[in-house]
Amino acid sequence: RVLGTLGHFDEAIELAEDKLLWIDDAQVIDPKTLLVLFNNHSVNLQAVGEVEAAIECLRRSLDLIATTAGLDSPNYATYALNLALIEGDLGRWSEALDLAEEGLALRLEHFGEGAPQTARALLVLGMLRRQSGAYLEAESALRRAEASLRAEDPVDALELGNLLAALGGLEQLLLQE
């Protein structure tokens, strides 16, 4: 993790792959440790453009969470949303939107409509809908996220600013249709 943070992605990837090979051979490790390893490895892989390998790490993370904590775990929602963003970057809208909707449903179940965690899931879903061309659906999700973010105390000004910028751009796209 530290190597990746410092920009030494190749070294971080090599170490993580060695560790993952050892884990596969030993088949004994704390699931939380393995989850952190998969997550950090996926971030480093993305940084060097190994997107498919990063997706595989996140999918393994989802499988691990499903088998150890269950599909309704808040961690499952987090990893599903992260994977949704990567799938969206690749233009795989069906997969991306399904994962984002699944993450949102879990966040709603665990935290409720007005929670910051739910607002962030709505933001992911709204941005993916916008990128896929579903502008009206994007606006709905982003407006719900905006209401939640404005209700936070204190308000996360950076996140709200990013959301408002996205909404401004979306309004221009809606006017052009």
JSON list of C-alpha atoms in Angstrom, two decimals:
[
{"chain": "A", "resi": 1, "resn": "ARG", "atom": "CA", "xyz": [0.00, 0.00, 0.00]},
{"chain": "A", "resi": 2, "resn": "VAL", "atom": "CA", "xyz": [2.78, 2.42, 0.93]},
{"chain": "A", "resi": 3, "resn": "LEU", "atom": "CA", "xyz": [4.69, 1.69, -2.28]},
{"chain": "A", "resi": 4, "resn": "GLY", "atom": "CA", "xyz": [1.58, 2.43, -4.35]},
{"chain": "A", "resi": 5, "resn": "THR", "atom": "CA", "xyz": [0.92, 5.65, -2.43]},
{"chain": "A", "resi": 6, "resn": "LEU", "atom": "CA", "xyz": [4.47, 6.75, -3.20]},
{"chain": "A", "resi": 7, "resn": "GLY", "atom": "CA", "xyz": [3.97, 6.03, -6.89]},
{"chain": "A", "resi": 8, "resn": "HIS", "atom": "CA", "xyz": [5.97, 2.79, -6.97]},
{"chain": "A", "resi": 9, "resn": "PHE", "atom": "CA", "xyz": [3.13, 0.89, -8.58]},
{"chain": "A", "resi": 10, "resn": "ASP", "atom": "CA", "xyz": [5.18, -1.81, -10.30]},
{"chain": "A", "resi": 11, "resn": "GLU", "atom": "CA", "xyz": [6.92, -2.76, -7.06]},
{"chain": "A", "resi": 12, "resn": "ALA", "atom": "CA", "xyz": [3.63, -2.73, -5.15]},
{"chain": "A", "resi": 13, "resn": "ILE", "atom": "CA", "xyz": [2.02, -4.96, -7.77]},
{"chain": "A", "resi": 14, "resn": "GLU", "atom": "CA", "xyz": [4.92, -7.43, -7.72]},
{"chain": "A", "resi": 15, "resn": "LEU", "atom": "CA", "xyz": [4.80, -7.68, -3.92]},
{"chain": "A", "resi": 16, "resn": "ALA", "atom": "CA", "xyz": [1.03, -8.09, -3.89]},
{"chain": "A", "resi": 17, "resn": "GLU", "atom": "CA", "xyz": [1.12, -10.77, -6.56]},
{"chain": "A", "resi": 18, "resn": "ASP", "atom": "CA", "xyz": [3.78, -12.68, -4.59]},
{"chain": "A", "resi": 19, "resn": "LYS", "atom": "CA", "xyz": [1.62, -12.40, -1.48]},
{"chain": "A", "resi": 20, "resn": "LEU", "atom": "CA", "xyz": [-1.51, -13.51, -3.38]},
{"chain": "A", "resi": 21, "resn": "LEU", "atom": "CA", "xyz": [0.34, -16.56, -4.75]},
{"chain": "A", "resi": 22, "resn": "TRP", "atom": "CA", "xyz": [1.45, -17.44, -1.23]},
{"chain": "A", "resi": 23, "resn": "ILE", "atom": "CA", "xyz": [-2.12, -17.01, 0.02]},
{"chain": "A", "resi": 24, "resn": "ASP", "atom": "CA", "xyz": [-3.50, -19.24, -2.75]},
{"chain": "A", "resi": 25, "resn": "ASP", "atom": "CA", "xyz": [-0.97, -21.93, -1.78]},
{"chain": "A", "resi": 26, "resn": "ALA", "atom": "CA", "xyz": [-1.54, -21.64, 1.97]},
{"chain": "A", "resi": 27, "resn": "GLN", "atom": "CA", "xyz": [-5.30, -21.02, 1.76]},
{"chain": "A", "resi": 28, "resn": "VAL", "atom": "CA", "xyz": [-5.20, -19.73, 5.34]},
{"chain": "A", "resi": 29, "resn": "ILE", "atom": "CA", "xyz": [-5.49, -16.01, 6.02]},
{"chain": "A", "resi": 30, "resn": "ASP", "atom": "CA", "xyz": [-7.77, -13.64, 7.85]},
{"chain": "A", "resi": 31, "resn": "PRO", "atom": "CA", "xyz": [-10.53, -12.55, 5.41]},
{"chain": "A", "resi": 32, "resn": "LYS", "atom": "CA", "xyz": [-10.17, -8.88, 6.43]},
{"chain": "A", "resi": 33, "resn": "THR", "atom": "CA", "xyz": [-6.45, -8.95, 5.61]},
{"chain": "A", "resi": 34, "resn": "LEU", "atom": "CA", "xyz": [-7.16, -10.57, 2.28]},
{"chain": "A", "resi": 35, "resn": "LEU", "atom": "CA", "xyz": [-9.84, -7.99, 1.53]},
{"chain": "A", "resi": 36, "resn": "VAL", "atom": "CA", "xyz": [-7.41, -5.13, 2.18]},
{"chain": "A", "resi": 37, "resn": "LEU", "atom": "CA", "xyz": [-4.80, -6.83, 0.01]},
{"chain": "A", "resi": 38, "resn": "PHE", "atom": "CA", "xyz": [-7.26, -7.25, -2.89]},
{"chain": "A", "resi": 39, "resn": "ASN", "atom": "CA", "xyz": [-8.40, -3.64, -2.58]},
{"chain": "A", "resi": 40, "resn": "ASN", "atom": "CA", "xyz": [-4.90, -2.16, -2.46]},
{"chain": "A", "resi": 41, "resn": "HIS", "atom": "CA", "xyz": [-3.79, -4.40, -5.31]},
{"chain": "A", "resi": 42, "resn": "SER", "atom": "CA", "xyz": [-6.75, -3.30, -7.44]},
{"chain": "A", "resi": 43, "resn": "VAL", "atom": "CA", "xyz": [-5.91, 0.39, -6.86]},
{"chain": "A", "resi": 44, "resn": "ASN", "atom": "CA", "xyz": [-2.29, -0.16, -7.92]},
{"chain": "A", "resi": 45, "resn": "LEU", "atom": "CA", "xyz": [-3.33, -2.18, -10.96]},
{"chain": "A", "resi": 46, "resn": "GLN", "atom": "CA", "xyz": [-5.69, 0.62, -12.05]},
{"chain": "A", "resi": 47, "resn": "ALA", "atom": "CA", "xyz": [-2.88, 3.15, -11.66]},
{"chain": "A", "resi": 48, "resn": "VAL", "atom": "CA", "xyz": [-0.73, 1.30, -14.21]},
{"chain": "A", "resi": 49, "resn": "GLY", "atom": "CA", "xyz": [-3.62, 0.65, -16.60]},
{"chain": "A", "resi": 50, "resn": "GLU", "atom": "CA", "xyz": [-4.20, -3.02, -15.72]},
{"chain": "A", "resi": 51, "resn": "VAL", "atom": "CA", "xyz": [-7.94, -2.46, -15.51]},
{"chain": "A", "resi": 52, "resn": "GLU", "atom": "CA", "xyz": [-9.08, -6.02, -16.22]},
{"chain": "A", "resi": 53, "resn": "ALA", "atom": "CA", "xyz": [-6.78, -7.35, -13.48]},
{"chain": "A", "resi": 54, "resn": "ALA", "atom": "CA", "xyz": [-8.12, -4.66, -11.11]},
{"chain": "A", "resi": 55, "resn": "ILE", "atom": "CA", "xyz": [-11.67, -5.77, -11.91]},
{"chain": "A", "resi": 56, "resn": "GLU", "atom": "CA", "xyz": [-10.71, -9.36, -11.14]},
{"chain": "A", "resi": 57, "resn": "CYS", "atom": "CA", "xyz": [-9.37, -8.27, -7.71]},
{"chain": "A", "resi": 58, "resn": "LEU", "atom": "CA", "xyz": [-12.57, -6.42, -6.92]},
{"chain": "A", "resi": 59, "resn": "ARG", "atom": "CA", "xyz": [-14.68, -9.37, -8.05]},
{"chain": "A", "resi": 60, "resn": "ARG", "atom": "CA", "xyz": [-12.65, -11.64, -5.76]},
{"chain": "A", "resi": 61, "resn": "SER", "atom": "CA", "xyz": [-13.28, -9.12, -2.98]},
{"chain": "A", "resi": 62, "resn": "LEU", "atom": "CA", "xyz": [-17.03, -9.27, -3.60]},
{"chain": "A", "resi": 63, "resn": "ASP", "atom": "CA", "xyz": [-16.93, -13.07, -3.55]},
{"chain": "A", "resi": 64, "resn": "LEU", "atom": "CA", "xyz": [-14.95, -13.02, -0.30]},
{"chain": "A", "resi": 65, "resn": "ILE", "atom": "CA", "xyz": [-17.38, -10.60, 1.35]},
{"chain": "A", "resi": 66, "resn": "ALA", "atom": "CA", "xyz": [-20.36, -12.63, 0.14]},
{"chain": "A", "resi": 67, "resn": "THR", "atom": "CA", "xyz": [-18.98, -15.84, 1.63]},
{"chain": "A", "resi": 68, "resn": "THR", "atom": "CA", "xyz": [-17.71, -14.38, 4.92]},
{"chain": "A", "resi": 69, "resn": "ALA", "atom": "CA", "xyz": [-20.07, -11.50, 5.76]},
{"chain": "A", "resi": 70, "resn": "GLY", "atom": "CA", "xyz": [-23.00, -12.00, 3.40]},
{"chain": "A", "resi": 71, "resn": "LEU", "atom": "CA", "xyz": [-24.42, -10.08, 0.48]},
{"chain": "A", "resi": 72, "resn": "ASP", "atom": "CA", "xyz": [-26.11, -7.58, 2.78]},
{"chain": "A", "resi": 73, "resn": "SER", "atom": "CA", "xyz": [-22.81, -6.41, 4.30]},
{"chain": "A", "resi": 74, "resn": "PRO", "atom": "CA", "xyz": [-22.08, -2.66, 4.03]},
{"chain": "A", "resi": 75, "resn": "ASN", "atom": "CA", "xyz": [-18.61, -3.64, 2.74]},
{"chain": "A", "resi": 76, "resn": "TYR", "atom": "CA", "xyz": [-20.26, -5.47, -0.14]},
{"chain": "A", "resi": 77, "resn": "ALA", "atom": "CA", "xyz": [-21.98, -2.23, -1.16]},
{"chain": "A", "resi": 78, "resn": "THR", "atom": "CA", "xyz": [-18.69, -0.31, -1.06]},
{"chain": "A", "resi": 79, "resn": "TYR", "atom": "CA", "xyz": [-16.87, -2.79, -3.27]},
{"chain": "A", "resi": 80, "resn": "ALA", "atom": "CA", "xyz": [-19.85, -3.07, -5.63]},
{"chain": "A", "resi": 81, "resn": "LEU", "atom": "CA", "xyz": [-19.85, 0.72, -6.08]},
{"chain": "A", "resi": 82, "resn": "ASN", "atom": "CA", "xyz": [-16.07, 0.77, -6.68]},
{"chain": "A", "resi": 83, "resn": "LEU", "atom": "CA", "xyz": [-16.42, -1.96, -9.28]},
{"chain": "A", "resi": 84, "resn": "ALA", "atom": "CA", "xyz": [-19.36, -0.12, -10.87]},
{"chain": "A", "resi": 85, "resn": "LEU", "atom": "CA", "xyz": [-17.15, 2.92, -11.44]},
{"chain": "A", "resi": 86, "resn": "ILE", "atom": "CA", "xyz": [-14.48, 0.87, -13.18]},
{"chain": "A", "resi": 87, "resn": "GLU", "atom": "CA", "xyz": [-17.04, -0.95, -15.33]},
{"chain": "A", "resi": 88, "resn": "GLY", "atom": "CA", "xyz": [-18.47, 2.46, -16.23]},
{"chain": "A", "resi": 89, "resn": "ASP", "atom": "CA", "xyz": [-15.03, 3.75, -17.21]},
{"chain": "A", "resi": 90, "resn": "LEU", "atom": "CA", "xyz": [-14.88, 0.85, -19.68]},
{"chain": "A", "resi": 91, "resn": "GLY", "atom": "CA", "xyz": [-18.34, 1.68, -21.05]},
{"chain": "A", "resi": 92, "resn": "ARG", "atom": "CA", "xyz": [-19.90, -1.50, -19.69]},
{"chain": "A", "resi": 93, "resn": "TRP", "atom": "CA", "xyz": [-23.10, 0.28, -18.73]},
{"chain": "A", "resi": 94, "resn": "SER", "atom": "CA", "xyz": [-25.27, -2.72, -17.96]},
{"chain": "A", "resi": 95, "resn": "GLU", "atom": "CA", "xyz": [-22.77, -4.17, -15.48]},
{"chain": "A", "resi": 96, "resn": "ALA", "atom": "CA", "xyz": [-21.93, -0.76, -14.04]},
{"chain": "A", "resi": 97, "resn": "LEU", "atom": "CA", "xyz": [-25.54, 0.29, -13.48]},
{"chain": "A", "resi": 98, "resn": "ASP", "atom": "CA", "xyz": [-26.53, -3.10, -12.03]},
{"chain": "A", "resi": 99, "resn": "LEU", "atom": "CA", "xyz": [-23.67, -2.92, -9.51]},
{"chain": "A", "resi": 100, "resn": "ALA", "atom": "CA", "xyz": [-24.44, 0.72, -8.63]},
{"chain": "A", "resi": 101, "resn": "GLU", "atom": "CA", "xyz": [-28.13, -0.05, -8.09]},
{"chain": "A", "resi": 102, "resn": "GLU", "atom": "CA", "xyz": [-27.22, -3.05, -5.94]},
{"chain": "A", "resi": 103, "resn": "GLY", "atom": "CA", "xyz": [-24.85, -0.88, -3.87]},
{"chain": "A", "resi": 104, "resn": "LEU", "atom": "CA", "xyz": [-27.51, 1.80, -3.49]},
{"chain": "A", "resi": 105, "resn": "ALA", "atom": "CA", "xyz": [-30.14, -0.73, -2.37]},
{"chain": "A", "resi": 106, "resn": "LEU", "atom": "CA", "xyz": [-27.78, -2.03, 0.31]},
{"chain": "A", "resi": 107, "resn": "ARG", "atom": "CA", "xyz": [-26.90, 1.49, 1.47]},
{"chain": "A", "resi": 108, "resn": "LEU", "atom": "CA", "xyz": [-30.59, 2.39, 1.69]},
{"chain": "A", "resi": 109, "resn": "GLU", "atom": "CA", "xyz": [-31.27, -0.76, 3.69]},
{"chain": "A", "resi": 110, "resn": "HIS", "atom": "CA", "xyz": [-28.40, -0.15, 6.13]},
{"chain": "A", "resi": 111, "resn": "PHE", "atom": "CA", "xyz": [-28.31, 3.63, 6.47]},
{"chain": "A", "resi": 112, "resn": "GLY", "atom": "CA", "xyz": [-31.57, 5.10, 5.10]},
{"chain": "A", "resi": 113, "resn": "GLU", "atom": "CA", "xyz": [-32.33, 7.76, 2.50]},
{"chain": "A", "resi": 114, "resn": "GLY", "atom": "CA", "xyz": [-30.67, 10.79, 4.10]},
{"chain": "A", "resi": 115, "resn": "ALA", "atom": "CA", "xyz": [-27.38, 9.20, 5.17]},
{"chain": "A", "resi": 116, "resn": "PRO", "atom": "CA", "xyz": [-24.05, 10.36, 3.71]},
{"chain": "A", "resi": 117, "resn": "GLN", "atom": "CA", "xyz": [-23.23, 6.78, 2.67]},
{"chain": "A", "resi": 118, "resn": "THR", "atom": "CA", "xyz": [-26.47, 6.63, 0.70]},
{"chain": "A", "resi": 119, "resn": "ALA", "atom": "CA", "xyz": [-25.80, 10.04, -0.85]},
{"chain": "A", "resi": 120, "resn": "ARG", "atom": "CA", "xyz": [-22.44, 8.79, -2.11]},
{"chain": "A", "resi": 121, "resn": "ALA", "atom": "CA", "xyz": [-24.10, 5.71, -3.63]},
{"chain": "A", "resi": 122, "resn": "LEU", "atom": "CA", "xyz": [-26.66, 7.98, -5.32]},
{"chain": "A", "resi": 123, "resn": "LEU", "atom": "CA", "xyz": [-23.81, 10.13, -6.62]},
{"chain": "A", "resi": 124, "resn": "VAL", "atom": "CA", "xyz": [-22.12, 7.07, -8.16]},
{"chain": "A", "resi": 125, "resn": "LEU", "atom": "CA", "xyz": [-25.39, 5.92, -9.72]},
{"chain": "A", "resi": 126, "resn": "GLY", "atom": "CA", "xyz": [-26.18, 9.41, -11.00]},
{"chain": "A", "resi": 127, "resn": "MET", "atom": "CA", "xyz": [-22.76, 9.87, -12.56]},
{"chain": "A", "resi": 128, "resn": "LEU", "atom": "CA", "xyz": [-22.92, 6.47, -14.25]},
{"chain": "A", "resi": 129, "resn": "ARG", "atom": "CA", "xyz": [-26.40, 7.20, -15.59]},
{"chain": "A", "resi": 130, "resn": "ARG", "atom": "CA", "xyz": [-25.16, 10.53, -16.90]},
{"chain": "A", "resi": 131, "resn": "GLN", "atom": "CA", "xyz": [-22.16, 8.94, -18.61]},
{"chain": "A", "resi": 132, "resn": "SER", "atom": "CA", "xyz": [-24.40, 6.28, -20.18]},
{"chain": "A", "resi": 133, "resn": "GLY", "atom": "CA", "xyz": [-26.73, 8.94, -21.60]},
{"chain": "A", "resi": 134, "resn": "ALA", "atom": "CA", "xyz": [-29.69, 8.36, -19.26]},
{"chain": "A", "resi": 135, "resn": "TYR", "atom": "CA", "xyz": [-29.90, 12.04, -18.34]},
{"chain": "A", "resi": 136, "resn": "LEU", "atom": "CA", "xyz": [-33.33, 12.18, -16.69]},
{"chain": "A", "resi": 137, "resn": "GLU", "atom": "CA", "xyz": [-32.56, 9.19, -14.48]},
{"chain": "A", "resi": 138, "resn": "ALA", "atom": "CA", "xyz": [-29.20, 10.74, -13.67]},
{"chain": "A", "resi": 139, "resn": "GLU", "atom": "CA", "xyz": [-30.84, 13.99, -12.60]},
{"chain": "A", "resi": 140, "resn": "SER", "atom": "CA", "xyz": [-33.20, 12.15, -10.27]},
{"chain": "A", "resi": 141, "resn": "ALA", "atom": "CA", "xyz": [-30.37, 10.29, -8.52]},
{"chain": "A", "resi": 142, "resn": "LEU", "atom": "CA", "xyz": [-28.17, 13.39, -8.31]},
{"chain": "A", "resi": 143, "resn": "ARG", "atom": "CA", "xyz": [-31.02, 15.52, -6.87]},
{"chain": "A", "resi": 144, "resn": "ARG", "atom": "CA", "xyz": [-31.59, 12.90, -4.17]},
{"chain": "A", "resi": 145, "resn": "ALA", "atom": "CA", "xyz": [-27.86, 12.93, -3.42]},
{"chain": "A", "resi": 146, "resn": "GLU", "atom": "CA", "xyz": [-27.89, 16.72, -3.27]},
{"chain": "A", "resi": 147, "resn": "ALA", "atom": "CA", "xyz": [-30.72, 16.75, -0.72]},
{"chain": "A", "resi": 148, "resn": "SER", "atom": "CA", "xyz": [-28.82, 14.27, 1.47]},
{"chain": "A", "resi": 149, "resn": "LEU", "atom": "CA", "xyz": [-25.53, 16.15, 1.22]},
{"chain": "A", "resi": 150, "resn": "ARG", "atom": "CA", "xyz": [-27.17, 19.49, 2.05]},
{"chain": "A", "resi": 151, "resn": "ALA", "atom": "CA", "xyz": [-28.71, 17.90, 5.15]},
{"chain": "A", "resi": 152, "resn": "GLU", "atom": "CA", "xyz": [-25.30, 16.77, 6.49]},
{"chain": "A", "resi": 153, "resn": "ASP", "atom": "CA", "xyz": [-23.87, 18.62, 9.46]},
{"chain": "A", "resi": 154, "resn": "PRO", "atom": "CA", "xyz": [-21.31, 19.81, 8.63]},
{"chain": "A", "resi": 155, "resn": "VAL", "atom": "CA", "xyz": [-21.87, 19.92, 4.90]},
{"chain": "A", "resi": 156, "resn": "ASP", "atom": "CA", "xyz": [-19.07, 18.31, 2.86]},
{"chain": "A", "resi": 157, "resn": "ALA", "atom": "CA", "xyz": [-18.41, 21.38, 0.69]},
{"chain": "A", "resi": 158, "resn": "LEU", "atom": "CA", "xyz": [-16.07, 19.62, -1.74]},
{"chain": "A", "resi": 159, "resn": "GLU", "atom": "CA", "xyz": [-18.46, 16.76, -2.42]},
{"chain": "A", "resi": 160, "resn": "LEU", "atom": "CA", "xyz": [-21.42, 19.12, -2.69]},
{"chain": "A", "resi": 161, "resn": "GLY", "atom": "CA", "xyz": [-19.45, 21.34, -5.08]},
{"chain": "A", "resi": 162, "resn": "ASN", "atom": "CA", "xyz": [-18.61, 18.36, -7.29]},
{"chain": "A", "resi": 163, "resn": "LEU", "atom": "CA", "xyz": [-22.24, 17.30, -7.28]},
{"chain": "A", "resi": 164, "resn": "LEU", "atom": "CA", "xyz": [-23.48, 20.79, -8.19]},
{"chain": "A", "resi": 165, "resn": "ALA", "atom": "CA", "xyz": [-20.97, 20.96, -11.05]},
{"chain": "A", "resi": 166, "resn": "ALA", "atom": "CA", "xyz": [-22.24, 17.60, -12.32]},
{"chain": "A", "resi": 167, "resn": "LEU", "atom": "CA", "xyz": [-25.84, 18.83, -12.08]},
{"chain": "A", "resi": 168, "resn": "GLY", "atom": "CA", "xyz": [-24.96, 22.04, -13.96]},
{"chain": "A", "resi": 169, "resn": "GLY", "atom": "CA", "xyz": [-23.45, 20.04, -16.79]},
{"chain": "A", "resi": 170, "resn": "LEU", "atom": "CA", "xyz": [-26.43, 17.71, -16.78]},
{"chain": "A", "resi": 171, "resn": "GLU", "atom": "CA", "xyz": [-28.87, 20.58, -17.07]},
{"chain": "A", "resi": 172, "resn": "GLN", "atom": "CA", "xyz": [-27.04, 21.73, -20.21]},
{"chain": "A", "resi": 173, "resn": "LEU", "atom": "CA", "xyz": [-27.32, 18.22, -21.68]},
{"chain": "A", "resi": 174, "resn": "LEU", "atom": "CA", "xyz": [-31.04, 18.07, -20.87]},
{"chain": "A", "resi": 175, "resn": "LEU", "atom": "CA", "xyz": [-31.61, 21.43, -22.61]},
{"chain": "A", "resi": 176, "resn": "GLN", "atom": "CA", "xyz": [-29.86, 20.14, -25.74]},
{"chain": "A", "resi": 177, "resn": "GLU", "atom": "CA", "xyz": [-32.17, 17.11, -26.04]}
]
